[in-house]
GROMACS .gro file of C-alpha atoms in nm:
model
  139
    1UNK     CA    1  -3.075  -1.208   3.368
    2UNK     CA    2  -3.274  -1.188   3.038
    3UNK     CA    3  -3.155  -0.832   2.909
    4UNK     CA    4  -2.759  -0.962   3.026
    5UNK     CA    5  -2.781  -1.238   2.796
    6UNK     CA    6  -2.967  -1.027   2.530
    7UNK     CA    7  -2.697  -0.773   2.529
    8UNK     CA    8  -2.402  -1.003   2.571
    9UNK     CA    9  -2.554  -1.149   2.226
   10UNK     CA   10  -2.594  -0.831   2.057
   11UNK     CA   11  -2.250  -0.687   2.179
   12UNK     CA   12  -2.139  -1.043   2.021
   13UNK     CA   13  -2.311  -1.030   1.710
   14UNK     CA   14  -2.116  -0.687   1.669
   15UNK     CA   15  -1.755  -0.838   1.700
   16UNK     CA   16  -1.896  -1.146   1.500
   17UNK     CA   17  -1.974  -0.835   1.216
   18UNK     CA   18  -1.652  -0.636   1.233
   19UNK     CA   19  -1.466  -1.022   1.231
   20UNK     CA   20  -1.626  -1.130   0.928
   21UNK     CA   21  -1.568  -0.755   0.757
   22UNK     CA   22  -1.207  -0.778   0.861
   23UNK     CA   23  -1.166  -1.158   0.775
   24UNK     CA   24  -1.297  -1.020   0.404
   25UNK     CA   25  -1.104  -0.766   0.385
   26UNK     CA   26  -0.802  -0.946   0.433
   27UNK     CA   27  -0.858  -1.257   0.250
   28UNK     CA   28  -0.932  -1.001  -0.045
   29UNK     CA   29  -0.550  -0.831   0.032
   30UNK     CA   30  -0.394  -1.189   0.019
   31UNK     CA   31  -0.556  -1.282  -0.314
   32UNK     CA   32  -0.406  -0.938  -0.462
   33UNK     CA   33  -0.061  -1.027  -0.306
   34UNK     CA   34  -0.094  -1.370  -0.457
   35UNK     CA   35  -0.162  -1.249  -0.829
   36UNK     CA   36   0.125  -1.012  -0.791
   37UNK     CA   37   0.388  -1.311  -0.642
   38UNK     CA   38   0.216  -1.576  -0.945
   39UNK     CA   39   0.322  -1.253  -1.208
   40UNK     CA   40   0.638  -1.208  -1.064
   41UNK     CA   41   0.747  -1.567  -1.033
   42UNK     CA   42   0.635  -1.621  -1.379
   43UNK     CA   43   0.860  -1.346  -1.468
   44UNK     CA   44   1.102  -1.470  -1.268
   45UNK     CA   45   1.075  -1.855  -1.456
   46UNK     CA   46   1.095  -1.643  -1.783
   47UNK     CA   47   1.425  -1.570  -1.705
   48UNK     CA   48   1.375  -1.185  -1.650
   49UNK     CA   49   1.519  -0.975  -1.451
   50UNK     CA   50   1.339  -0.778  -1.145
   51UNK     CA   51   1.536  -0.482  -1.187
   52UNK     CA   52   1.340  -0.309  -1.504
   53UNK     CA   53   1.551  -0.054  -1.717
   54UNK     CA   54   1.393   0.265  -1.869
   55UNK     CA   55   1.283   0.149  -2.168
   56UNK     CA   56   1.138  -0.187  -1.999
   57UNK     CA   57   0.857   0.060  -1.836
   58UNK     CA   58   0.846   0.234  -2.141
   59UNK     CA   59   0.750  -0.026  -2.347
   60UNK     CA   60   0.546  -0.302  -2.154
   61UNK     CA   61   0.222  -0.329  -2.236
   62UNK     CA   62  -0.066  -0.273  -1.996
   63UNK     CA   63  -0.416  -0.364  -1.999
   64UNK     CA   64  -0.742  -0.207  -1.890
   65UNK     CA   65  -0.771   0.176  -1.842
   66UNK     CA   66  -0.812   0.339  -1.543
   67UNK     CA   67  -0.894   0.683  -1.453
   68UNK     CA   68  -0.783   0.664  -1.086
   69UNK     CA   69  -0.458   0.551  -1.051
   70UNK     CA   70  -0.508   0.506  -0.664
   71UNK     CA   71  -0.809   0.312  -0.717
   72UNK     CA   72  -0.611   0.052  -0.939
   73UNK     CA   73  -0.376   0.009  -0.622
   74UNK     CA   74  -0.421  -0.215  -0.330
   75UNK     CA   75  -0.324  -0.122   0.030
   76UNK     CA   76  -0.037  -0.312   0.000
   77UNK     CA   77   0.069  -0.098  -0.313
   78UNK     CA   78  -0.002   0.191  -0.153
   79UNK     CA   79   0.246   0.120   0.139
   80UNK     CA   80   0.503  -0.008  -0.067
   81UNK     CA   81   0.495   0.310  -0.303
   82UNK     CA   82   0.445   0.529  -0.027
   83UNK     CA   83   0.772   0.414   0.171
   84UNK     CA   84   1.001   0.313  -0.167
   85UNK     CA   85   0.932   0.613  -0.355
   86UNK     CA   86   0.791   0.886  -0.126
   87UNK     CA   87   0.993   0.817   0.175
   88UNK     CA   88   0.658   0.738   0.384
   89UNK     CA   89   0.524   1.076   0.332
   90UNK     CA   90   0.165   0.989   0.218
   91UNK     CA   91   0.037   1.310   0.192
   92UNK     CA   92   0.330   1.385  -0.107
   93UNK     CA   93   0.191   1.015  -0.253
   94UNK     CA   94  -0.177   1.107  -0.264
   95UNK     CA   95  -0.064   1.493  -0.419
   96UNK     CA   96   0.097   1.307  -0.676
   97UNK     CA   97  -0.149   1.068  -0.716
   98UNK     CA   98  -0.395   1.319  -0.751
   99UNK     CA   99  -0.161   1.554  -0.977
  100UNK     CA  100  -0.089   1.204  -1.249
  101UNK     CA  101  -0.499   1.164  -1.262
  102UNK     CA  102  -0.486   1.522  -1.384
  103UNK     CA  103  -0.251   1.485  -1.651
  104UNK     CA  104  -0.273   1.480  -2.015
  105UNK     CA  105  -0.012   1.165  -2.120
  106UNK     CA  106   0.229   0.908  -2.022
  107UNK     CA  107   0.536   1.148  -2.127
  108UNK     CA  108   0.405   1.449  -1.916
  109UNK     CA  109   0.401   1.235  -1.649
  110UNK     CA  110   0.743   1.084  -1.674
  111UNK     CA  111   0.890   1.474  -1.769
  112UNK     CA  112   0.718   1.593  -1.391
  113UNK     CA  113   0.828   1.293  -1.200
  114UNK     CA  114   1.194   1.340  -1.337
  115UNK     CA  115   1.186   1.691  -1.215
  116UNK     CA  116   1.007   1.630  -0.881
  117UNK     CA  117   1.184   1.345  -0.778
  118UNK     CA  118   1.479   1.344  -0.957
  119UNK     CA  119   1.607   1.099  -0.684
  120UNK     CA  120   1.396   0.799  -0.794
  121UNK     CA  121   1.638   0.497  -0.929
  122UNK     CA  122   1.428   0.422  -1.262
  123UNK     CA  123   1.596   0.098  -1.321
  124UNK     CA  124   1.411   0.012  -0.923
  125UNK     CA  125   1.106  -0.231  -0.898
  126UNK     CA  126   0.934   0.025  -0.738
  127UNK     CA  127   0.950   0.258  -1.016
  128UNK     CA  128   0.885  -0.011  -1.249
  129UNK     CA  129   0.567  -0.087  -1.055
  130UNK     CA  130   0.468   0.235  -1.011
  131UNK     CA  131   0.502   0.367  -1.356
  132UNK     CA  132   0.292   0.057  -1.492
  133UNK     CA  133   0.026   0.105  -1.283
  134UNK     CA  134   0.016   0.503  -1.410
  135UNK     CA  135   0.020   0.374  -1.762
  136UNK     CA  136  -0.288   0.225  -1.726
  137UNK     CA  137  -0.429   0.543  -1.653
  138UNK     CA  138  -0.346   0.697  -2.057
  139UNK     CA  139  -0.413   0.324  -2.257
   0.00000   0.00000   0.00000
């Protein structure tokens, strides 16, 4: 009866673990979605529009380098870019991830996206989003 209680505890104590990893994990993905609705409603209450033009992602200012651009990225930003811009194909996401890290500058990397994907709406949010997070990566 001993060893049935001392296993039920332990096989407890492991679902307690994975819980509290999951619980952290996801408390950690709400804060990140939480900064990124507090920006965008502030942009919103500035009276801007959503939908960015060219030169919008071209000229906004971003802060703190990066030299992975997948690392600056949630999960949530990697879902969202992976089904607006790479139609859920994750494997073309991560070659292009991988290819941007590579790069030399900014314009490079605007010059090969035009060519790859020469479908991409560049007045999107998605594009928008995407191309400031990349920017990051040459400050």
């Amino acid at each position: 009866m001993r060893e049935n209680v001392s296993e039920l505890k332990s096989a407890f104590d492991v679902i307690i673990d994975r819980y509290q990893r999951d619980m952290a994990f996801m408390l950690n993905e709400i804060s990140i979605l939480k900064s990124e609705v507090a920006y965008l409603k502030e942009r919103i209450g500035a009276g801007e529009s959503l939908q960015k033009t060219e030169t919008s992602w071209m000229d906004d200012p971003v802060e703190g380098r990066i030299d992975n651009i997948e690392d600056a990225m949630s999960q949530a930003d990697l879902n969202f870019f992976t089904q607006e811009l790479f139609d859920g194909d994750e494997d073309q996401f991560r070659l292009t991830a991988e290819r941007i890290n590579e790069m030399e500058d900014f314009k490079s990397v605007v010059k090969e996206m035009r060519e790859t994907f020469p479908e991409w709406d560049e007045s999107s949010q998605a594009v928008y989003l995407f191309y400031m997070i990349v920017k990051r990566r040459f400050v």
